[in-house]
Amino acid sequence: MAIAALLSKKINRPLMHRITRTDEYGIGAARPGFQGYIKMGFRADGKLLAADMYLVQESGPHATAGDFRAAGNALTMMYQPEACKFRSVPVLTNTVPMGAHRGPGENQFAALVEPMFDKAAKQLNIDRIAIRRINAPDNNGKIGKERGPLTSAFQKEALDKAAEMFKWSDRKKLSGQKTGNKVIGVGIGQGYHSAGTNGFDGLLRITSDGKLHVHTGIGNLGTYSHSATARVAADLLNCDWENVVIERGDTRKGLPFNSPQAGSLSASTQSRTMYAAAEDMKAKLMDIAAKTHGGQPADYVLGKEKVTHKSDASKSLTFKEAADKAIALGGKYSGKEVPDDLNAITKQSVGMIAGTGLIAAAKDNLPRVGVTPGLSVSMAQIELDTETGKFEIKDMICVADCGTVLHPLGLGHQISGGNVMGIGMVMERHIYDPKLGIPASVGFHQGKLPTYLDVPVEVGWAAVEKPDPQNPIGVKGVGEPVLGSGASAITSAIADALGGHLFNRTPVTPDMIINHLAGRPPAHKPLQVNTV
Amino acid sequence: MIVKDIMPQFDLFQPTQLKDALSLLDNYGKDAWKMAGGYDSLVWFKERIKRPKAVIDLSGIAEMKGVKETPDGVEIGALTNLTDIERDPVIKAKYRLLADAVSHVASPQIRNAGTIGGNASQDARCLYYRYGLPCYRAGGNTCFADTPEGINREHALFESDRCVAVSPSDGAPALVALDAKFVLKSSSGERVIGTDEFFIGPKVDITHLTSTKPEEILTAIRLPKTWANANFYFEKVADRNTWDFPLVNVAAAMKVQNGTIQDARIACGGVSAVPRRLTSVEQIIKGQAISENLAKLAGQSASRGARPLNYNGFKIPLMENLVMRAVRDAKA
């Protein structure tokens, strides 16, 4: 992206930067692999008392990925061990550049470690949900070596809801059932990624036609988060969605300094900034109403696209009237003056739209203490063919601890899509010739993305629907964890189908399964990160 | 870095008559590239690895399309697309094995354009060869796959000779099992050859997977009556359930009477440079009643002589299991 932007700037014209999959291995970034050692000690009831993990990461030539660190944090967060030791060695390698992919570190970790909880459950003779539940974080959960706080965690509730939705008590009886050459495996996976931050700016504008313009710097990765989060402002200002104009995608429209659409941040972070800007807009509407009709701002309440005096309904001010008044009043109402604490980008953007309506611009100064965790639980049932090493995912569900549901359809797509990516993590091979330095996953043939025929017809989904107390709307992000829970539900189901055999890796491809079933040694060697 | 997604320049010819296509081949000789559905050709061109002077697009030659019944069986025009074969009533009724096999090729979109001639004639998918390295198959003097660190998970178990690439076709093993004949025409005449002569390994010609000569065009594939309405079995195992090449596939045609196998032809793809006919398995099962034990024996026999590389040993049990299933589960 930077190359395209620089070249475009140089020639002062739009520019399309087209690269091939081969080029991408030179200037893009692959997800780093790591090798690890983990030892876990459990109490008889399944509580994880101590964990010791050591990772060696393939970091590529530029040391640009901190996945190993995130994996360590995930260990402290997802299972809340009473004692934990974590060391890692990121190694510079003569491979393609590495970088953060979805759920960097946490998702590789989940896919590898979740099946080990099944192993522990089996040895302790306790239920696989129960061992996860006793270790799952709650609102008192801690993270990292500093044992920092969490804004909220409802993973136990997510496990309960998933168990009910998946009919776990019936489903677990299917584990290992054989029909001819087919054997059933059921798996549970959990995912975690920090999913929210704060400190960005919200920018709203009401114009003389009565429209509410939501200026947003949130991009669009196909999730339409810019619209989902804009609804927060529309709802808080009691504005019909039809009267909302979303200003996005072009800095000439005057866009504020917002969270990047990355790191599962958009929903939580942008809902906060929308809240901050909407509160500013509300205050200004009441100010103008008081200036127009007399009394104090507090005498007025927000109604349907207008503010009205609490005791005299004849004293009201519509959005349209407020916009005209704001233009006349100038100053902070029309954007001629801006709060000092806004980011320079926001100040510049407000300057671009100043005088065109009633403008609200505010920094999200709301308190937030601790990490905002996005959490999820996936469950899957597979049918594994013991003669071919292939498996079919017969059923899959996922429950997200994402706080208040901001946009049900959007959330459903996030959850289904993330789980499909998780399936891809289990199935997709990473082919690299170490001698010649050839990254060979250069086409869709070698880089085998899951297709419709590789995934379940439907991924059932639900949300815990418990609001995060540190977000004014209650929202937490959830984009990335569902990949990890999806992947780990599948690795757990494979291990279950094979009577507890752990591959301790991703991907798990048919050759590995059939080698195991045939009593052959695995083809990949120890410390071999890439598949063959 | 080389930009590898723009085709180099070539002269494009789109004849509508076979004789014109043959005439073009005579003119251009080895500099001509015969293109049918284009799904193999265009990738080569976009990767700028194959750089023909002239591309002869055969897709407009109507006489090379369609399925027709003949006194000896059926004749399938080499340009008949795979979807049409999959849906053809005669093929479905009498030669279901081929319909099954082509239904597993790539994806529906590719089957709509990919042809049976192209599918049978497609080139190897060895990643080193496709990467444009100067390997034996590309005319060089080394194999990058058959080395201690070479990526050879998808490569050959049998009959390797310097090159260890495999036939990636799903249609080809079915054509072997059905004892297909290949009609090759040139301006000097026509020859009709069997699968054992059409498909060739590196010992015969290390740079080609078929014996089609530069001046020849594969115009039709004939399926004899011999194997019509036999018991058939096709199965493909690939990493992904669509749009993928086989790790191993199997095609079987068996004549069964009262539970006893009278005759059989079985072939596997993905294990050698040619679709491998399993004559020893055929010999073992002929005259035998179908049973679990016979199927197991057949499977174990299938892999005899296999010489796995570093990473493709899994193909041995996979091949054994697929052949076992073919013998056990072939249906009329």
Coordinates of N, CA and C in Angstrom, one line a residue, chain A residues 26-196:
Chain A
G26 N 7.7 -11.6 -1.8 CA 8.8 -10.8 -1.7 C 8.5 -9.5 -0.9
I27 N 7.3 -8.9 -1.1 CA 7.0 -7.6 -0.5 C 5.9 -7.7 0.5
G28 N 5.3 -8.9 0.6 CA 4.2 -9.1 1.5 C 4.7 -9.7 2.8
A29 N 3.9 -10.4 3.5 CA 4.3 -11.0 4.7 C 3.5 -12.3 5.0
A30 N 4.2 -13.4 5.4 CA 3.5 -14.6 5.7 C 3.3 -14.7 7.2
R31 N 2.4 -15.6 7.6 CA 2.2 -15.8 9.1 C 3.4 -16.6 9.6
P32 N 4.1 -16.1 10.6 CA 5.3 -16.9 11.1 C 4.9 -18.2 11.7
G33 N 5.7 -19.2 11.6 CA 5.4 -20.4 12.3 C 6.3 -20.5 13.5
F34 N 5.9 -21.2 14.5 CA 6.8 -21.4 15.6 C 6.7 -22.9 16.1
Q35 N 7.8 -23.3 16.6 CA 7.9 -24.6 17.3 C 7.8 -24.3 18.8
G36 N 7.3 -25.2 19.5 CA 7.2 -25.0 20.9 C 7.2 -26.2 21.8
Y37 N 7.4 -25.9 23.0 CA 7.4 -26.9 24.0 C 6.4 -26.4 25.1
I38 N 5.5 -27.2 25.5 CA 4.6 -26.7 26.6 C 4.4 -27.9 27.6
K39 N 4.4 -27.5 28.8 CA 4.2 -28.5 29.9 C 3.1 -27.9 30.8
M40 N 2.1 -28.7 31.1 CA 1.0 -28.2 31.9 C 0.7 -29.1 33.0
G41 N 0.5 -28.6 34.2 CA 0.2 -29.4 35.4 C -1.2 -29.0 35.9
F42 N -2.1 -30.0 36.1 CA -3.4 -29.8 36.5 C -3.7 -30.3 37.9
R43 N -4.7 -29.7 38.5 CA -5.2 -30.2 39.7 C -6.2 -31.3 39.4
A44 N -6.6 -32.1 40.3 CA -7.5 -33.2 40.0 C -8.9 -32.8 39.4
D45 N -9.3 -31.5 39.8 CA -10.6 -31.1 39.2 C -10.4 -30.4 37.9
G46 N -9.1 -30.4 37.3 CA -8.9 -29.8 36.0 C -8.3 -28.4 36.0
K47 N -8.2 -27.8 37.2 CA -7.6 -26.4 37.2 C -6.1 -26.5 36.8
L48 N -5.8 -25.6 35.9 CA -4.4 -25.5 35.5 C -3.6 -24.8 36.5
L49 N -2.7 -25.5 37.2 CA -1.9 -24.9 38.3 C -0.6 -24.3 37.7
A50 N 0.0 -24.9 36.8 CA 1.2 -24.3 36.2 C 1.4 -24.7 34.8
A51 N 2.0 -23.7 34.0 CA 2.3 -24.0 32.6 C 3.7 -23.4 32.3
D52 N 4.4 -24.2 31.5 CA 5.7 -23.8 31.1 C 5.8 -23.9 29.6
M53 N 6.0 -22.8 28.9 CA 6.0 -22.8 27.4 C 7.3 -22.2 26.9
Y54 N 7.8 -22.8 25.9 CA 9.1 -22.2 25.2 C 8.8 -22.3 23.7
L55 N 9.0 -21.1 23.1 CA 8.7 -21.1 21.7 C 9.9 -20.6 20.9
V56 N 10.1 -21.2 19.7 CA 11.2 -20.7 18.8 C 10.4 -20.3 17.5
Q57 N 10.6 -19.1 17.2 CA 9.8 -18.6 16.0 C 10.6 -18.3 14.8
E58 N 10.1 -18.7 13.7 CA 10.7 -18.4 12.4 C 10.2 -17.0 12.0
S59 N 11.1 -16.0 12.1 CA 10.7 -14.6 12.0 C 11.0 -14.0 10.7
G60 N 11.5 -14.8 9.7 CA 11.8 -14.2 8.4 C 13.0 -13.3 8.5
P61 N 13.3 -12.5 7.4 CA 14.5 -11.7 7.4 C 14.5 -10.4 8.2
H62 N 13.3 -10.0 8.5 CA 13.2 -8.6 9.1 C 12.7 -8.6 10.5
A63 N 12.4 -9.7 11.1 CA 12.0 -9.7 12.5 C 10.8 -8.9 12.7
T64 N 9.7 -9.1 11.9 CA 8.6 -8.1 11.9 C 7.3 -8.8 12.5
A65 N 7.4 -9.9 13.2 CA 6.2 -10.5 13.8 C 6.4 -10.8 15.2
G66 N 5.5 -10.4 16.0 CA 5.5 -10.7 17.5 C 4.6 -11.8 17.9
D67 N 4.3 -12.7 17.0 CA 3.4 -13.8 17.3 C 3.8 -14.5 18.6
F68 N 5.0 -14.8 18.7 CA 5.5 -15.6 19.9 C 5.1 -14.9 21.2
R69 N 5.2 -13.6 21.2 CA 4.8 -12.9 22.4 C 3.3 -13.0 22.7
A70 N 2.6 -12.8 21.6 CA 1.1 -12.9 21.7 C 0.7 -14.3 22.2
A71 N 1.4 -15.3 21.8 CA 1.1 -16.7 22.2 C 1.3 -16.8 23.7
G72 N 2.3 -16.2 24.2 CA 2.6 -16.3 25.6 C 1.5 -15.6 26.4
N73 N 1.1 -14.4 25.9 CA 0.0 -13.7 26.6 C -1.3 -14.5 26.5
A74 N -1.5 -15.2 25.4 CA -2.7 -16.0 25.2 C -2.8 -17.1 26.3
L75 N -1.6 -17.7 26.5 CA -1.5 -18.8 27.6 C -2.0 -18.2 28.9
T76 N -1.5 -17.0 29.3 CA -1.8 -16.5 30.6 C -3.3 -16.0 30.6
M77 N -3.8 -15.7 29.5 CA -5.2 -15.2 29.4 C -6.3 -16.3 29.3
M78 N -6.0 -17.2 28.4 CA -7.1 -18.1 28.1 C -7.3 -19.1 29.2
Y79 N -6.2 -19.5 29.9 CA -6.4 -20.6 30.9 C -6.1 -20.1 32.3
Q80 N -5.7 -18.9 32.5 CA -5.5 -18.3 33.8 C -4.7 -19.3 34.7
P81 N -3.5 -19.7 34.3 CA -2.7 -20.6 35.1 C -2.3 -19.9 36.4
E82 N -2.2 -20.7 37.5 CA -1.8 -20.1 38.7 C -0.3 -19.7 38.7
A83 N 0.5 -20.5 38.0 CA 1.9 -20.1 37.8 C 2.2 -20.4 36.3
C84 N 3.1 -19.5 35.8 CA 3.3 -19.6 34.4 C 4.8 -19.2 34.1
K85 N 5.4 -20.0 33.2 CA 6.8 -19.6 32.8 C 6.7 -19.6 31.2
F86 N 7.2 -18.5 30.7 CA 7.1 -18.4 29.2 C 8.4 -17.8 28.7
R87 N 9.0 -18.5 27.8 CA 10.2 -18.0 27.1 C 10.1 -18.2 25.6
S88 N 10.8 -17.3 24.9 CA 10.7 -17.5 23.4 C 12.0 -17.0 22.7
V89 N 12.2 -17.5 21.6 CA 13.4 -17.1 20.8 C 12.9 -16.9 19.4
P90 N 12.7 -15.6 19.0 CA 12.4 -15.3 17.6 C 13.7 -15.4 16.8
V91 N 13.8 -16.2 15.7 CA 15.0 -16.4 15.0 C 14.9 -15.7 13.6
L92 N 15.9 -15.0 13.2 CA 15.9 -14.5 11.9 C 16.1 -15.6 10.9
T93 N 15.3 -15.7 9.9 CA 15.4 -16.9 9.0 C 15.5 -16.4 7.5
N94 N 16.1 -17.2 6.7 CA 16.3 -16.9 5.3 C 15.0 -17.4 4.6
T95 N 13.9 -16.8 4.9 CA 12.6 -17.2 4.3 C 11.9 -15.9 3.9
V96 N 10.7 -16.1 3.5 CA 9.9 -14.9 3.1 C 9.7 -14.0 4.3
P97 N 9.4 -12.7 4.1 CA 9.1 -11.8 5.2 C 7.9 -12.3 6.0
M98 N 7.9 -12.1 7.3 CA 6.8 -12.5 8.2 C 6.1 -11.3 8.7
G99 N 4.8 -11.5 9.0 CA 4.1 -10.4 9.6 C 2.8 -10.9 10.2
A100 N 2.1 -10.0 10.8 CA 0.9 -10.3 11.6 C -0.2 -10.8 10.6
H101 N -0.7 -12.0 10.8 CA -1.9 -12.4 10.1 C -3.0 -12.5 11.2
R102 N -4.2 -12.9 10.8 CA -5.3 -12.8 11.7 C -5.1 -13.5 13.0
G103 N -5.2 -12.8 14.1 CA -5.0 -13.4 15.4 C -3.6 -13.8 15.5
P104 N -2.6 -12.9 15.3 CA -1.2 -13.4 15.3 C -0.7 -14.0 16.6
G105 N -0.3 -15.2 16.5 CA 0.2 -15.8 17.8 C -0.9 -16.5 18.5
E106 N -2.0 -15.8 18.9 CA -3.0 -16.4 19.7 C -3.7 -17.6 18.9
N107 N -3.9 -17.4 17.6 CA -4.6 -18.4 16.8 C -3.7 -19.7 16.6
Q108 N -2.4 -19.5 16.3 CA -1.6 -20.6 16.2 C -1.6 -21.4 17.5
F109 N -1.5 -20.6 18.6 CA -1.4 -21.2 19.9 C -2.7 -22.0 20.2
A110 N -3.8 -21.4 19.9 CA -5.1 -22.1 20.2 C -5.2 -23.4 19.5
A111 N -4.8 -23.4 18.2 CA -5.0 -24.7 17.4 C -4.1 -25.8 18.0
L112 N -3.0 -25.4 18.6 CA -2.1 -26.4 19.1 C -2.4 -26.9 20.5
V113 N -2.8 -25.9 21.3 CA -2.9 -26.2 22.8 C -4.3 -26.8 23.2
E114 N -5.4 -26.3 22.5 CA -6.7 -26.8 22.8 C -6.8 -28.3 22.9
P115 N -6.3 -29.0 21.9 CA -6.4 -30.5 21.9 C -5.7 -31.1 23.1
M116 N -4.7 -30.4 23.7 CA -4.0 -30.9 24.8 C -4.9 -30.8 26.1
F117 N -5.8 -29.9 26.1 CA -6.8 -29.9 27.2 C -7.7 -31.1 27.1
D118 N -8.0 -31.6 25.9 CA -8.7 -32.8 25.8 C -7.9 -34.0 26.4
K119 N -6.6 -34.0 26.1 CA -5.8 -35.0 26.6 C -5.8 -35.0 28.2
A120 N -5.7 -33.8 28.7 CA -5.7 -33.7 30.2 C -7.1 -34.1 30.7
A121 N -8.1 -33.7 30.1 CA -9.5 -34.1 30.5 C -9.6 -35.6 30.6
K122 N -9.1 -36.2 29.5 CA -9.2 -37.7 29.4 C -8.4 -38.3 30.6
Q123 N -7.2 -37.8 30.9 CA -6.4 -38.4 31.9 C -7.0 -38.2 33.3
L124 N -7.7 -37.0 33.4 CA -8.3 -36.7 34.7 C -9.7 -37.2 34.8
N125 N -10.2 -37.8 33.7 CA -11.6 -38.3 33.7 C -12.6 -37.3 34.0
I126 N -12.4 -36.1 33.4 CA -13.5 -35.1 33.6 C -13.9 -34.6 32.2
D127 N -15.0 -33.9 32.2 CA -15.6 -33.5 30.9 C -14.7 -32.5 30.2
R128 N -14.8 -32.5 28.9 CA -13.9 -31.6 28.1 C -14.4 -30.1 28.2
I129 N -15.7 -29.9 28.4 CA -16.2 -28.6 28.7 C -15.8 -28.1 30.1
A130 N -15.9 -29.1 31.0 CA -15.6 -28.7 32.4 C -14.2 -28.3 32.6
I131 N -13.2 -28.9 31.9 CA -11.8 -28.5 32.1 C -11.5 -27.1 31.5
R132 N -12.3 -26.8 30.5 CA -12.1 -25.5 29.9 C -12.8 -24.4 30.8
R133 N -14.0 -24.8 31.3 CA -14.8 -23.9 32.1 C -14.0 -23.5 33.4
I134 N -13.4 -24.4 34.0 CA -12.7 -24.1 35.3 C -11.5 -23.2 35.1
N135 N -11.0 -23.3 33.9 CA -9.8 -22.4 33.6 C -10.1 -21.2 32.8
A136 N -11.4 -21.0 32.4 CA -11.7 -19.9 31.6 C -11.7 -18.6 32.4
P137 N -11.3 -17.5 31.7 CA -11.3 -16.2 32.4 C -12.7 -15.7 32.7
D138 N -12.9 -15.0 33.8 CA -14.1 -14.2 34.0 C -13.7 -12.7 34.2
N139 N -14.6 -12.0 34.8 CA -14.3 -10.5 34.9 C -13.2 -10.2 35.8
N140 N -12.8 -11.2 36.6 CA -11.6 -11.0 37.5 C -10.3 -11.6 36.8
G141 N -10.5 -12.0 35.6 CA -9.3 -12.6 34.9 C -8.2 -11.7 34.8
K142 N -7.0 -12.2 34.6 CA -5.7 -11.4 34.4 C -5.0 -11.8 33.2
I143 N -4.1 -10.9 32.7 CA -3.4 -11.2 31.5 C -1.9 -10.8 31.7
G144 N -1.0 -11.6 31.0 CA 0.4 -11.2 30.9 C 1.1 -11.4 32.2
K145 N 2.4 -11.1 32.1 CA 3.3 -11.3 33.3 C 2.9 -10.3 34.4
E146 N 2.4 -9.1 33.9 CA 2.0 -8.1 35.0 C 0.7 -8.4 35.6
R147 N 0.0 -9.4 35.1 CA -1.3 -9.8 35.6 C -2.3 -8.6 35.5
G148 N -2.3 -8.0 34.4 CA -3.2 -6.8 34.2 C -4.6 -7.2 34.1
P149 N -5.5 -6.3 34.4 CA -7.0 -6.6 34.4 C -7.6 -6.7 33.0
L150 N -8.8 -7.3 33.0 CA -9.6 -7.4 31.7 C -10.8 -6.5 31.9
T151 N -11.3 -5.9 30.8 CA -12.5 -5.1 30.9 C -13.7 -5.9 31.2
S152 N -13.7 -7.1 30.6 CA -14.7 -8.1 30.9 C -14.3 -9.4 30.3
A153 N -14.9 -10.5 30.8 CA -14.7 -11.8 30.1 C -15.8 -12.7 30.6
F154 N -16.5 -13.2 29.6 CA -17.7 -14.1 29.8 C -17.5 -15.4 29.1
Q155 N -16.3 -15.9 29.2 CA -15.9 -17.2 28.5 C -16.7 -18.4 29.1
K156 N -16.9 -18.4 30.4 CA -17.6 -19.5 31.0 C -19.0 -19.5 30.4
E157 N -19.6 -18.3 30.3 CA -20.9 -18.2 29.7 C -20.9 -18.7 28.2
A158 N -19.9 -18.3 27.5 CA -19.8 -18.7 26.1 C -19.7 -20.2 26.0
L159 N -18.9 -20.9 26.9 CA -18.8 -22.3 26.9 C -20.2 -23.0 27.2
D160 N -20.9 -22.4 28.2 CA -22.2 -22.9 28.5 C -23.2 -22.8 27.3
K161 N -23.2 -21.6 26.7 CA -24.1 -21.4 25.6 C -23.8 -22.3 24.4
A162 N -22.5 -22.5 24.2 CA -22.0 -23.3 23.1 C -22.4 -24.8 23.3
A163 N -22.2 -25.2 24.6 CA -22.6 -26.6 25.0 C -24.1 -26.9 24.8
E164 N -24.9 -25.9 25.1 CA -26.3 -26.0 25.0 C -26.7 -26.0 23.5
M165 N -26.1 -25.1 22.7 CA -26.4 -25.0 21.3 C -26.0 -26.2 20.5
F166 N -24.8 -26.8 20.9 CA -24.3 -28.0 20.2 C -24.8 -29.3 20.8
K167 N -25.6 -29.2 21.9 CA -26.1 -30.4 22.6 C -24.9 -31.2 23.0
W168 N -24.0 -30.6 23.7 CA -22.7 -31.3 24.0 C -22.9 -32.6 24.7
S169 N -23.9 -32.7 25.7 CA -24.0 -33.9 26.5 C -24.4 -35.1 25.6
D170 N -25.1 -34.8 24.5 CA -25.5 -35.9 23.6 C -24.3 -36.1 22.6
R171 N -23.8 -35.0 22.1 CA -22.8 -35.1 21.1 C -21.6 -35.8 21.5
K172 N -21.1 -35.6 22.7 CA -19.9 -36.2 23.1 C -20.0 -37.8 23.1
K173 N -21.2 -38.3 23.2 CA -21.3 -39.7 23.1 C -21.0 -40.3 21.7
L174 N -21.0 -39.4 20.7 CA -20.7 -39.8 19.4 C -19.2 -40.0 19.2
S175 N -18.4 -39.4 20.1 CA -16.9 -39.4 20.0 C -16.4 -40.8 19.7
G176 N -15.7 -41.0 18.6 CA -15.0 -42.3 18.3 C -15.9 -43.3 17.7
Q177 N -17.2 -43.0 17.5 CA -18.1 -44.0 16.9 C -17.7 -44.3 15.5
K178 N -17.7 -45.6 15.2 CA -17.2 -46.0 13.9 C -18.3 -46.6 13.1
T179 N -18.4 -46.2 11.8 CA -19.3 -46.9 10.8 C -18.5 -47.2 9.6
G180 N -18.1 -48.5 9.5 CA -17.2 -48.9 8.4 C -15.9 -48.2 8.5
N181 N -15.5 -47.4 7.5 CA -14.2 -46.8 7.6 C -14.4 -45.3 8.1
K182 N -15.5 -44.9 8.5 CA -15.7 -43.6 9.0 C -15.8 -43.6 10.5
V183 N -15.1 -42.6 11.1 CA -15.1 -42.5 12.6 C -15.4 -41.0 12.9
I184 N -16.2 -40.8 13.9 CA -16.7 -39.5 14.3 C -15.7 -38.9 15.3
G185 N -15.5 -37.6 15.2 CA -14.7 -36.9 16.2 C -15.5 -35.6 16.5
V186 N -15.5 -35.3 17.8 CA -16.1 -34.0 18.2 C -15.0 -33.2 18.9
G187 N -15.0 -31.9 18.6 CA -14.0 -31.0 19.1 C -14.5 -29.7 19.7
I188 N -13.7 -29.2 20.6 CA -14.0 -27.9 21.2 C -12.8 -27.0 21.0
G189 N -13.0 -25.8 20.6 CA -11.9 -24.8 20.5 C -12.2 -23.5 21.1
Q190 N -11.2 -22.8 21.6 CA -11.4 -21.5 22.2 C -10.5 -20.5 21.4
G191 N -10.9 -19.3 21.4 CA -10.1 -18.3 20.7 C -10.1 -17.0 21.5
Y192 N -9.0 -16.3 21.4 CA -8.9 -15.0 22.2 C -8.0 -14.0 21.3
H193 N -8.4 -12.8 21.3 CA -7.6 -11.7 20.8 C -8.1 -10.4 21.5
S194 N -7.1 -9.6 21.8 CA -7.5 -8.3 22.4 C -8.3 -7.6 21.3
A195 N -9.4 -7.0 21.7 CA -10.4 -6.5 20.7 C -11.0 -5.2 21.1
G196 N -10.2 -4.2 21.3 CA -10.7 -2.9 21.6 C -9.6 -2.0 22.2

